[in-house]
Coordinates of C-alpha atoms and ligand atoms in Angstrom, one line a residue:
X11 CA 86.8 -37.5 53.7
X12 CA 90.1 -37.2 53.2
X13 CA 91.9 -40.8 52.3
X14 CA 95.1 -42.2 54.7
X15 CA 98.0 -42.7 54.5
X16 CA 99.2 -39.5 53.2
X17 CA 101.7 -40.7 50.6
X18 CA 99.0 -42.1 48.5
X19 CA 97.4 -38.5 48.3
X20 CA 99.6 -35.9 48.8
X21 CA 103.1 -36.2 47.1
X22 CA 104.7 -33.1 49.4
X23 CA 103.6 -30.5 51.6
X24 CA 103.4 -28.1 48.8
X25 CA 100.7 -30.5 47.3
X26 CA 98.6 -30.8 50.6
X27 CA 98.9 -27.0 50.6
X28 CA 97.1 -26.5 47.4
X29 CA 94.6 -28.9 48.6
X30 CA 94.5 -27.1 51.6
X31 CA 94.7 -23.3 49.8
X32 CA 91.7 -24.8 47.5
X33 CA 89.1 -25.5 49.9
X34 CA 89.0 -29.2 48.3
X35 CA 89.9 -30.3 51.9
X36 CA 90.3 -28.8 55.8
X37 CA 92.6 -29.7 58.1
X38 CA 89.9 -30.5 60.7
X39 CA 88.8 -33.6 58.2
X40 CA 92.6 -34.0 57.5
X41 CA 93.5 -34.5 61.5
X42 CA 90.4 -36.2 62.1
X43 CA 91.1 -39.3 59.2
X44 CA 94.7 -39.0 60.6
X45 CA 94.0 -39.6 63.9
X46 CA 92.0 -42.9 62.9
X47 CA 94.8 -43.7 61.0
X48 CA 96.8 -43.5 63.7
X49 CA 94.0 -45.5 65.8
X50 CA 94.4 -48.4 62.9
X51 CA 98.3 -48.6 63.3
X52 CA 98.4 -48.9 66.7
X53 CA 100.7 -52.4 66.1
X54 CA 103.1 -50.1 65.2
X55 CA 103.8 -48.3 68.1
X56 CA 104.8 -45.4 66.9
X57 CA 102.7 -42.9 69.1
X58 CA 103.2 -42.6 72.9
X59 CA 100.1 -40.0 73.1
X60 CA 97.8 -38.6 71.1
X61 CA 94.8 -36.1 72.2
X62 CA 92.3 -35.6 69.8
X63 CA 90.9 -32.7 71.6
X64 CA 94.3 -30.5 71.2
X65 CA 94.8 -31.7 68.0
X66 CA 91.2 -30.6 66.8
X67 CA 91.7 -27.3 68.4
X68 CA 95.0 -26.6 65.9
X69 CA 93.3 -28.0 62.9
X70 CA 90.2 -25.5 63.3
X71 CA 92.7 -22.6 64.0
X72 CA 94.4 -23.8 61.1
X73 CA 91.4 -23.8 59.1
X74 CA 90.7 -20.4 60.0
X75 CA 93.4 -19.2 58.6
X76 CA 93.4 -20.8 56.0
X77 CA 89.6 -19.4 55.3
X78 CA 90.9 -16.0 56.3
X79 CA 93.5 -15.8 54.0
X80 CA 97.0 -15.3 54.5
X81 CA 98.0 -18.5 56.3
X82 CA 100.9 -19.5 57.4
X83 CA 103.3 -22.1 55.3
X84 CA 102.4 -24.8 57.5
X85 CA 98.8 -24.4 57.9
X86 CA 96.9 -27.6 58.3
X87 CA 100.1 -30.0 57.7
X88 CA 99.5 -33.1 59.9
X89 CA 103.1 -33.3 61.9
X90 CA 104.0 -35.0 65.2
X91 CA 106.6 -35.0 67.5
X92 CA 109.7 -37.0 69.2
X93 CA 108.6 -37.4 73.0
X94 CA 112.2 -35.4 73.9
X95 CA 110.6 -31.8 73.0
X96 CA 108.7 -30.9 75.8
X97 CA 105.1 -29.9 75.3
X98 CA 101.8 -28.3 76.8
X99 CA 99.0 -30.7 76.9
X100 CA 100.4 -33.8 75.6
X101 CA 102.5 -35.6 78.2
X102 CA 106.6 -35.8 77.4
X103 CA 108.2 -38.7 78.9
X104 CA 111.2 -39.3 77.2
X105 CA 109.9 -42.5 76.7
X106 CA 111.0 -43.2 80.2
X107 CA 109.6 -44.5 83.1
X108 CA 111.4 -41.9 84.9
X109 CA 109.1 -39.3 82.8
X110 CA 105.7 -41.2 82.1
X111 CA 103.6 -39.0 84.0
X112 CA 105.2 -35.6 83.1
X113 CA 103.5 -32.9 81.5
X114 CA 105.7 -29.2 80.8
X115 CA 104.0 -26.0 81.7
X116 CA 105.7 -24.8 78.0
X117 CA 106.8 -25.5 74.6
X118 CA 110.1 -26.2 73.2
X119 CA 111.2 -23.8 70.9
X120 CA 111.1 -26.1 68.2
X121 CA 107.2 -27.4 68.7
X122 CA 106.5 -23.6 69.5
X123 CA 107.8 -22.5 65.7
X124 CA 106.2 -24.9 64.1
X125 CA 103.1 -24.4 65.7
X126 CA 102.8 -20.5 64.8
X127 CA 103.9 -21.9 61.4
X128 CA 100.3 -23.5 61.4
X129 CA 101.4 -27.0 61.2
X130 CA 99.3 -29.2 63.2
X131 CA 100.8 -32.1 65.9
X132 CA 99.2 -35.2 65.8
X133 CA 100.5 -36.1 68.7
X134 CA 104.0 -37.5 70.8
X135 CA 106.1 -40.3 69.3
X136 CA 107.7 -43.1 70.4
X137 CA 111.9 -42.9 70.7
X138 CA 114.7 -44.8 72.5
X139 CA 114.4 -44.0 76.1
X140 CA 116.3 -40.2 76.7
X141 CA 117.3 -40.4 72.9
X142 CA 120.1 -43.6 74.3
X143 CA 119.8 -46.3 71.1
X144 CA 120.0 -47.4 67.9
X145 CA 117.0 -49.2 67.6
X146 CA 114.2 -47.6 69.2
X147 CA 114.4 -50.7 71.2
X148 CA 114.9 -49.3 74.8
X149 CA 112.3 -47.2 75.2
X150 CA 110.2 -48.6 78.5
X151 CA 106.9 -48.3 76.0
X152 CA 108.3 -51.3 74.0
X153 CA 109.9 -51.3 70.4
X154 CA 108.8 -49.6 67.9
X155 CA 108.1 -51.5 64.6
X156 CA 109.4 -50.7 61.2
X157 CA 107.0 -50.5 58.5
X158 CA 108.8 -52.1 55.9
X159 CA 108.9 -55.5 57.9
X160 CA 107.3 -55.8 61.3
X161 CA 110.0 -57.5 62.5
X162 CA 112.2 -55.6 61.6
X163 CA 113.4 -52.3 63.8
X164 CA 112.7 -49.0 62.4
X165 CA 116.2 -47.6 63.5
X166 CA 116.6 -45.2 66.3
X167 CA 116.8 -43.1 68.6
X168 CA 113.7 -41.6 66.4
X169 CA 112.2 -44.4 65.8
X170 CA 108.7 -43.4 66.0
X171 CA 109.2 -40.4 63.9
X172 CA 110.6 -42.4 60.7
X173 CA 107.6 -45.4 61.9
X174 CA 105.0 -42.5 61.0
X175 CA 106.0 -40.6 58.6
X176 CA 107.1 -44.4 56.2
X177 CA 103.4 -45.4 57.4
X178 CA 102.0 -42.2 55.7
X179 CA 100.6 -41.0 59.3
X180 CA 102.0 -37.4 59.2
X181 CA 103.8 -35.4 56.4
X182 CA 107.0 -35.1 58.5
X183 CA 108.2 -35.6 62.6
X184 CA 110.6 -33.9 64.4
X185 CA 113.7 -35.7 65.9
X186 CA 116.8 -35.5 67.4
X187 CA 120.4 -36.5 66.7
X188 CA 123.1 -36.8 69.0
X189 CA 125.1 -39.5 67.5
X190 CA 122.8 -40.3 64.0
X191 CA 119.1 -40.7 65.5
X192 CA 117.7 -38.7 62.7
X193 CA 119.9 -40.4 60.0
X194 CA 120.0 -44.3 60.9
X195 CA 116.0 -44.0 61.2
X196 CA 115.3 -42.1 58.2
X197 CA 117.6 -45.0 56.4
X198 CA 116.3 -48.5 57.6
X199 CA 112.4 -46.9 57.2
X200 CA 113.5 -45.8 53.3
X201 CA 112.6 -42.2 53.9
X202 CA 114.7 -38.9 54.6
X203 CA 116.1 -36.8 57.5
X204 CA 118.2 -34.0 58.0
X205 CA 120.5 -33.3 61.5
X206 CA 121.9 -29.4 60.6
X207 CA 125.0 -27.6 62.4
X208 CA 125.0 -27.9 65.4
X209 CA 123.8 -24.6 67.6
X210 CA 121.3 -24.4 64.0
X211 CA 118.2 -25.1 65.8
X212 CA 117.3 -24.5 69.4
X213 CA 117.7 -26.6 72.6
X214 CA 115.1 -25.1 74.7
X215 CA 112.7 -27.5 75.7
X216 CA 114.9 -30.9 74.0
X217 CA 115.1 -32.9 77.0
X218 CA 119.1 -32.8 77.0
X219 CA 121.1 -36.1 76.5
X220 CA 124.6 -35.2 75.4
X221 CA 124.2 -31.2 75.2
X222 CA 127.1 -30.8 72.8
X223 CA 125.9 -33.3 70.5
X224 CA 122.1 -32.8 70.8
X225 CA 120.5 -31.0 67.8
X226 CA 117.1 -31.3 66.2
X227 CA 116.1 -31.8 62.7
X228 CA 112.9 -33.0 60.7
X229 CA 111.9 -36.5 59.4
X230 CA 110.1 -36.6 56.0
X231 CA 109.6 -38.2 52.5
X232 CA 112.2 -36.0 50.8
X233 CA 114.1 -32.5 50.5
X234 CA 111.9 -30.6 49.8
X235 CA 109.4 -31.2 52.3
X236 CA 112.8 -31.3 54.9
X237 CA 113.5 -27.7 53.7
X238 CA 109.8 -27.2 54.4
X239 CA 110.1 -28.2 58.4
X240 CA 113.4 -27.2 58.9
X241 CA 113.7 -23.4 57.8
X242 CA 110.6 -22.3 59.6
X243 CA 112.7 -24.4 63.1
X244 CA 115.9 -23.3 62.9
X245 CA 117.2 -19.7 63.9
X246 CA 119.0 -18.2 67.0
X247 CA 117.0 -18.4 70.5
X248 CA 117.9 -15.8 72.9
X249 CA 117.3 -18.5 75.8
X250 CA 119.4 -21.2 74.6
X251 CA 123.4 -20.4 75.1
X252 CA 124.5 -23.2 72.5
X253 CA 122.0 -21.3 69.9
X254 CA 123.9 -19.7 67.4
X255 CA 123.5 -15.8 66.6
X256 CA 125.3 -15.8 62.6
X257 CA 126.4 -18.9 60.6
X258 CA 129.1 -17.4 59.2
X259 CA 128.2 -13.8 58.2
X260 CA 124.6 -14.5 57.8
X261 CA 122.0 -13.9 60.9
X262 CA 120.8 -17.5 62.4
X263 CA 116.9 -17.2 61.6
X264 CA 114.5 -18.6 59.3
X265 CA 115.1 -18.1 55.9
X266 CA 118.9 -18.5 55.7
X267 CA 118.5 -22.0 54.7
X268 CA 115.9 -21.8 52.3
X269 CA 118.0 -18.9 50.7
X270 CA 120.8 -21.3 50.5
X271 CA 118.3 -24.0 48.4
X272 CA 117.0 -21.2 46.4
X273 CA 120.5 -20.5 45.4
X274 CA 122.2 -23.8 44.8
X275 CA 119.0 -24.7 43.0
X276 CA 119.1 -22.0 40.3
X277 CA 122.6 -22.8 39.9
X278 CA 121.6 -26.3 39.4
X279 CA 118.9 -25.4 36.3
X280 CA 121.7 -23.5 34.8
X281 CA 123.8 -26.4 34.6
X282 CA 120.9 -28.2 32.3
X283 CA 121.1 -31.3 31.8
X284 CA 124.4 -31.8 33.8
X285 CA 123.2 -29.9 37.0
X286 CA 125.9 -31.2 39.4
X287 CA 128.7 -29.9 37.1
X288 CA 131.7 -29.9 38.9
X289 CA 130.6 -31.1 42.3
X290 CA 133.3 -32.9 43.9
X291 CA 132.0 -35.8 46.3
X292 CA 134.4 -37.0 49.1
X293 CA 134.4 -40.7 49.4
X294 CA 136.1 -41.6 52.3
X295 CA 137.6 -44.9 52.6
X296 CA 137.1 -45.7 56.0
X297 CA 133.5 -46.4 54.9
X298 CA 133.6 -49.1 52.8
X299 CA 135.8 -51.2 55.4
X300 CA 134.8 -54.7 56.2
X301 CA 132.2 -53.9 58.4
X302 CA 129.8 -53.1 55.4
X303 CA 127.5 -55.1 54.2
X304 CA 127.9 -55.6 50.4
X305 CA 124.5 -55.2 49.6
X306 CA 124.2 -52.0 51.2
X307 CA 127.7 -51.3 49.4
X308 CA 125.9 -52.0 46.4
X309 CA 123.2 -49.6 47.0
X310 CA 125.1 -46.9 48.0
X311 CA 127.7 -47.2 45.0
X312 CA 124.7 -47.2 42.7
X313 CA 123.8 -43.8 43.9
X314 CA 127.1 -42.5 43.3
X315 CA 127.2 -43.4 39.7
X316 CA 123.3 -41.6 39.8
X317 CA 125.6 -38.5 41.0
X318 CA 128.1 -38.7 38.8
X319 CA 125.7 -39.2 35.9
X320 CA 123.6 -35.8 36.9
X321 CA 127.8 -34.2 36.3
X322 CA 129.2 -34.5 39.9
X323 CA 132.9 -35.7 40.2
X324 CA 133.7 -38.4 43.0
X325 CA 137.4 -38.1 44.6
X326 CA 138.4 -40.5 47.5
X327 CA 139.1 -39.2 50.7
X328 CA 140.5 -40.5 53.8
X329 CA 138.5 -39.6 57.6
X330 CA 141.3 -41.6 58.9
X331 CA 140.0 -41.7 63.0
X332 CA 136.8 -42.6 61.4
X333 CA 137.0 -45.7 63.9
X334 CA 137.8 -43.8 66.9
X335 CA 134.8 -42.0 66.7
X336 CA 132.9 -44.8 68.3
X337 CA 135.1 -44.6 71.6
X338 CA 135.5 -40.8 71.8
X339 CA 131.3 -40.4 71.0
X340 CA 130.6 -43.5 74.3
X341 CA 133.0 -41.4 76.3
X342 CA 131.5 -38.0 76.1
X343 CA 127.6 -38.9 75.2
X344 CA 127.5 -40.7 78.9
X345 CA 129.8 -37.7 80.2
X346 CA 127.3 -35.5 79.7
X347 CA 124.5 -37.8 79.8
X348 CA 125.4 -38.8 83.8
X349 CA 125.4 -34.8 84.0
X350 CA 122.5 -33.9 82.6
X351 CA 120.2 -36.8 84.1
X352 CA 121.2 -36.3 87.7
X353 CA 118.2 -33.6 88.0
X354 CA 115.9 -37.0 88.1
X355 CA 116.9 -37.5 91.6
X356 CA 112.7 -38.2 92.7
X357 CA 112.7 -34.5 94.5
X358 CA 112.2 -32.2 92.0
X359 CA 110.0 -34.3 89.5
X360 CA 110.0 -37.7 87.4
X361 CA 109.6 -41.1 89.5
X362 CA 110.1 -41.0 93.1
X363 CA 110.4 -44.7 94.7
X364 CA 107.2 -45.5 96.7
X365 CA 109.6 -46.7 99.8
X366 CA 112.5 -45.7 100.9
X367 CA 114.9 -45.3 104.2
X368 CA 115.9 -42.2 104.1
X369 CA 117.6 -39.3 101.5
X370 CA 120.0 -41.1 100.1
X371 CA 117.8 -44.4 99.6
X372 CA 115.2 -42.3 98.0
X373 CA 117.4 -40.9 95.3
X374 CA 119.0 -44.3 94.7
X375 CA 115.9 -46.6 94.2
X376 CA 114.1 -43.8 92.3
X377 CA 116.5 -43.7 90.1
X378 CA 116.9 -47.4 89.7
X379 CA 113.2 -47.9 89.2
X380 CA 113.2 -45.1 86.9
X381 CA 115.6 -45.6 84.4
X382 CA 116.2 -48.7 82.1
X383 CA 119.3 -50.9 81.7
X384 CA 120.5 -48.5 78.6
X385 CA 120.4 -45.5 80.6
X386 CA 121.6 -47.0 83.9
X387 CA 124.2 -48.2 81.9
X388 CA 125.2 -44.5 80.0
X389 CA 125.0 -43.3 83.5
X390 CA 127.8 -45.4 85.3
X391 CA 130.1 -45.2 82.4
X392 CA 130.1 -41.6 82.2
X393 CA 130.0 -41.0 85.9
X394 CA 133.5 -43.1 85.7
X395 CA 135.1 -41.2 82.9
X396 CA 134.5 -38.1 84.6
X397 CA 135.6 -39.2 87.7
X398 CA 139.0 -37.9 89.7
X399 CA 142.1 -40.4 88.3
X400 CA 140.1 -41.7 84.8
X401 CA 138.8 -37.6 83.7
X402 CA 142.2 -37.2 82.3
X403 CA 142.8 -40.6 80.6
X404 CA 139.3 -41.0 79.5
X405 CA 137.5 -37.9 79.2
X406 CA 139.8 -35.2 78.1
X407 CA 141.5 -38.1 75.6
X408 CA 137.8 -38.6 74.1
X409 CA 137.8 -34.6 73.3
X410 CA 141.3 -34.2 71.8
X411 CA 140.0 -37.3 69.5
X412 CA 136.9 -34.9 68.8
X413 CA 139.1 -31.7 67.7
X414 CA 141.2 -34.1 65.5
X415 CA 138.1 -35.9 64.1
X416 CA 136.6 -32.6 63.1
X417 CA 140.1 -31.6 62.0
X418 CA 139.9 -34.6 59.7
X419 CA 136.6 -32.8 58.2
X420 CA 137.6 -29.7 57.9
X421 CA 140.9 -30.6 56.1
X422 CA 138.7 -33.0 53.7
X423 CA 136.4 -30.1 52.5
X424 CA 139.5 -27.3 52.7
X425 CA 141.2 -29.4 49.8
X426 CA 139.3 -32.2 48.3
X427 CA 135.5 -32.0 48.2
X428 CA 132.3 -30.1 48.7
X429 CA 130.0 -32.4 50.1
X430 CA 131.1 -36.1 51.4
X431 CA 128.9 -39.3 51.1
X432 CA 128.5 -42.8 52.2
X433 CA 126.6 -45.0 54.0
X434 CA 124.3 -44.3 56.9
X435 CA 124.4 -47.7 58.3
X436 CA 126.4 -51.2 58.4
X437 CA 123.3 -53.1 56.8
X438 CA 119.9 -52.7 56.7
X439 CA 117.3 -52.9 59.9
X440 CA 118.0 -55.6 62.3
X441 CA 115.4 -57.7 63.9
X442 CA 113.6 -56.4 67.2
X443 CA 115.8 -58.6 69.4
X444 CA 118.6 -58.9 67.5
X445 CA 121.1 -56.9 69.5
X446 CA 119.3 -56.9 73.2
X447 CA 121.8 -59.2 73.7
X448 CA 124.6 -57.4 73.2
X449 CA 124.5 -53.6 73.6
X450 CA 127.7 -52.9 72.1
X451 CA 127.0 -54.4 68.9
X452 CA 124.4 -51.3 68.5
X453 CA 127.5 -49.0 69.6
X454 CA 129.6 -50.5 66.6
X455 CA 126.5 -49.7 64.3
X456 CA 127.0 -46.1 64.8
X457 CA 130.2 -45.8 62.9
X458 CA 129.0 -43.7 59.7
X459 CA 127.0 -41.3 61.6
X460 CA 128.9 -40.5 65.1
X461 CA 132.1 -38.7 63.4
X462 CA 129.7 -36.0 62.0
X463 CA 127.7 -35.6 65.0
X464 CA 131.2 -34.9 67.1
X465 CA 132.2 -32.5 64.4
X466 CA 128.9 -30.6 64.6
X467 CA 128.7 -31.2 60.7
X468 CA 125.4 -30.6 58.7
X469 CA 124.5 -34.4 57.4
X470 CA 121.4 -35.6 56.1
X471 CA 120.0 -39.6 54.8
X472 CA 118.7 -40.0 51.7
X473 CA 116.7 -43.6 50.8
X474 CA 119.2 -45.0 47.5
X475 CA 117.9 -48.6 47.0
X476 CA 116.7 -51.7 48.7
X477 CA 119.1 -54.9 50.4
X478 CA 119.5 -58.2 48.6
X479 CA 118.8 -60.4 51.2
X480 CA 116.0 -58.2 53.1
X481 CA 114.4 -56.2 51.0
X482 CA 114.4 -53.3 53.8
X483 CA 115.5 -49.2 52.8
X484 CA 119.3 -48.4 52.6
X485 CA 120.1 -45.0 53.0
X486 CA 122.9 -42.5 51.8
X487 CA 124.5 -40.3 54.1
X488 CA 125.4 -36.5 52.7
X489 CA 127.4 -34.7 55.0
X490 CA 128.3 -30.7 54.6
X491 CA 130.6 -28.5 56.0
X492 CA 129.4 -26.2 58.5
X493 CA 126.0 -24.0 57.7
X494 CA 125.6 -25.7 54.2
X495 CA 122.4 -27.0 55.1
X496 CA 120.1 -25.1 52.0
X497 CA 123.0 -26.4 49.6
X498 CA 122.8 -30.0 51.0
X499 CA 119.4 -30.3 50.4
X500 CA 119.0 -29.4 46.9
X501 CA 121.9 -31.9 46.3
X502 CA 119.6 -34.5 47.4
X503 CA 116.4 -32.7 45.6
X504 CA 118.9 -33.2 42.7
X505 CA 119.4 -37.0 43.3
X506 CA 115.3 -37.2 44.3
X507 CA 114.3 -35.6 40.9
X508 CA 116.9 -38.0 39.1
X509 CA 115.4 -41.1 40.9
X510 CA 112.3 -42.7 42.7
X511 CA 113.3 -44.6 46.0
X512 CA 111.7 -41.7 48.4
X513 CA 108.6 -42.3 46.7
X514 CA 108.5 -46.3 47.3
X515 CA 106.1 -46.7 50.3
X516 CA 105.7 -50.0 52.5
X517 CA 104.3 -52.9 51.1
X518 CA 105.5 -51.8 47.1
X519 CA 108.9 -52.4 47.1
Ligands
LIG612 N1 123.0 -44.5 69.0 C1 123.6 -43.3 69.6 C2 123.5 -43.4 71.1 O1 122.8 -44.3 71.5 C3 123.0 -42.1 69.0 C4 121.7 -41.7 69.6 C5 121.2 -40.4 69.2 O2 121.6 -39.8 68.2 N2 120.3 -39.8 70.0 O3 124.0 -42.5 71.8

């Protein structure tokens, strides 16, 4: 029987594969000791369903395959996913009580790809309610807990996906990022995450929050096993419009970014012993303001000097409307959010109120009773901004701060750089509590990440040390120009060969 959690067995998918390949181990036995991992971690809550029964039913497909010969990539590979892709079978809720009794009658593309890659889904995870947090603290199925520090939150709005895959309860998750929900959570639970261009990987089937922010990436230990997940995802779907047909001249479909590792890889072993020769890393000022915790500073200036050491060059930069990122993002994520969440209006499906008056009073208290304070609260504010009088002072303000802010980017890796890091996040993982508070104290925490996700940028986290005070993971953000996705990664693979934080687990730190 195969032993849980994963880390202590399997060091990447490539290793579980040759397990897999061998015959020393099935992915029916594999799912099976996952699942009753999954049953002995319930304190976590990082799973909002699990179904043994469907999950069996991939793992003995899987194992088929695998018997047959010829199996796919992902055969057998215990995965799970964020409860914003819709699937068949397992409920997807959003982690909303507007959603908790939904099941779709299809697949989102992304769950779809990686299920005829052979990879096999554990189940549906935990998130902030509709993707709206920093914390995984607002979903209505309670917080998720970091596995680091139970006390500590594991970042969000993906913050079952990092819970799981830190835990060792899946090889890598799915998430989302509209504003950093694949980055912040990848950093405060020490492991890594990747968001790609935007119109990379397909919409169909994301339950939409901000539609030209939204994109999907994976969750796992390191680069490789990102490049893993994310190649076979990503690639141009005919029934989403935002899906991109080329990046650049290349056709959108699996492949391109693995191409693009290959390549920046074998000119990494040419270098030797200095692989990064000549990289030039963008620091950007506006990072290190007095917002930052020094520890996390620390950390992140320690990986630098790892990059520089491995032959990389580091210039300074300045993103100089780094700061007005934070408005322009909370202007046109609840925008779009009000838009795309009036379909819950208790007709078509989701809650509907149990009484009610009439039409009107229907919609209103089914929406009430459906959504939760974070949501209500996205909803007003971007109903307001798009409203007659405030549209033009608020709304189409927020998107000329966008074009500049990408501006910004573009001008930075036009003449100074090839990749840009930083931090991912002010400090490390706040308490479960901490901010309920005060919601826009988790706003101001999304300074790093909410510039790149406005730009459409390619940006991934990387885990690059520990805090002084808490030891809880710090992450470091790499962030690439457009379509760079295969180069960014073997950077990090680069960094992760050099060093050992993504291979720290809970509870040996
Ligand atoms: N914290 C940001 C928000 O609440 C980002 C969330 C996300 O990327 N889904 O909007």
């Amino acid at each position: 029987m195969a032993k849980l959690p994963l880390h202590t067995q399997f060091p990447s998918i490539q290793a579980l594969r040759e397990a897999l390949g061998s015959g020393a181990l099935s992915a029916t036995e594999l799912a099976r000791s996952a699942l009753d991992a999954i049953e002995g971690q319930a304190g976590l809550n990082a799973f909002l369903h699990v179904d043994p029964d469907l999950t069996l039913n991939q793992a003995r497909a899987a194992d088929e395959t695998l018997k047959a010969g010829g199996a796919p990539a992902l055969a057998g590979v215990p995965i799970a996913h964020k409860d914003v892709f819709v699937t068949r079978g397992w409920r997807s809720t959003a982690a909303s009580r507007m959603l908790a009794n939904y099941t779709s009658p299809f697949d989102a593309t992304v769950v779809s790809r990686l299920a005829d890659a052979g990879a096999v889904s554990l189940g549906k995870l935990n998130c902030d309610e509709f993707a709206m947090g920093s914390g995984n603290e607002t979903s209505v199925f309670g917080p998720v807990r970091n596995p680091w520090d139970h006390n500590a939150v594991p970042g969000g709005s993906s913050g079952g996906s990092a819970a799981a895959v830190a835990a060792g309860l899946v090889m890598a998750a799915t998430g989302t990022d509209t504003g950093g929900s694949i980055r912040q959570p990848a950093a405060l639970c020490g492991i890594s995450g990747i968001k790609p261009t935007y119109g990379t990987v397909s919409r169909l089937g994301m339950i939409a929050y901000g539609s030209s922010l939204d994109q999907a990436g994976p969750i796992a230990r390191h680069a490789r096993d990102l490049l893993e997940l994310l190649d076979p995802m990503s690639g141009f779907d005919p029934h989403d419009a935002t899906s991109l047909e080329r990046c650049d001249d290349e056709p959108n479909a699996p492949g391109r970014i693995r191409a693009g590792f290959d390549a920046a890889l074998a000119r990494q072993q040419r270098n030797g012993s200095r692989p990064l020769e000549g990289l030039r890393i963008g620091v950007p000022r506006e990072y290190f303001g007095a917002g930052l915790a020094p520890d996390v500073a620390q950390a992140v200036e320690q990986a630098l000097r790892a990059f520089e050491s491995l032959g990389a060059i580091r210039v300074e930069i300045s993103l100089p409307r780094t700061e007005l990122a934070i408005p322009a993002y909370y202007v046109i994520a609840p925008a779009e959010a009000s838009s795309n969440l009036s379909r819950y209006d208790g007709v078509r499906y989701g809650h509907r109120s149990d009484s009610y008056t009439d039409l009107e009073d229907m919609t209103s208290r089914s929406r009430f009773e459906g959504f939760g304070p974070e949501v209500r609260r996205r909803v007003l504010v971007g109903t307001y901004v798009l409203s007659h009088g405030y549209y033009d002072a608020y709304y189409l303000q927020a998107q000329r701060v966008r074009r500049m802010i990408a501006n910004d980017f573009q001008q930075a890796f036009a003449q100074h750089c090839d990749v840009i890091m930083g931090p991912v996040t002010p400090s490390v993982a706040k308490s479960i509590g901490d901010n309920r508070e005060d919601p826009i104290a988790d706003w101001l925490a999304d300074i790093y990440t909410l510039g790149v996700s406005l730009a459409g940028l390619p940006a991934m986290s990387v885990p690059c040390g520990f805090g002084a005070e808490r030891p809880l993971p710090v992450g470091l953000q790499i962030i690439g120009n457009y379509f760079t996705e295969g180069g960014l990664l073997a950077v990090a693979d680069c960094y992760q060969q050099a060093t050992d934080w993504h291979q720290r687990t809970p509870g040996q730190q």
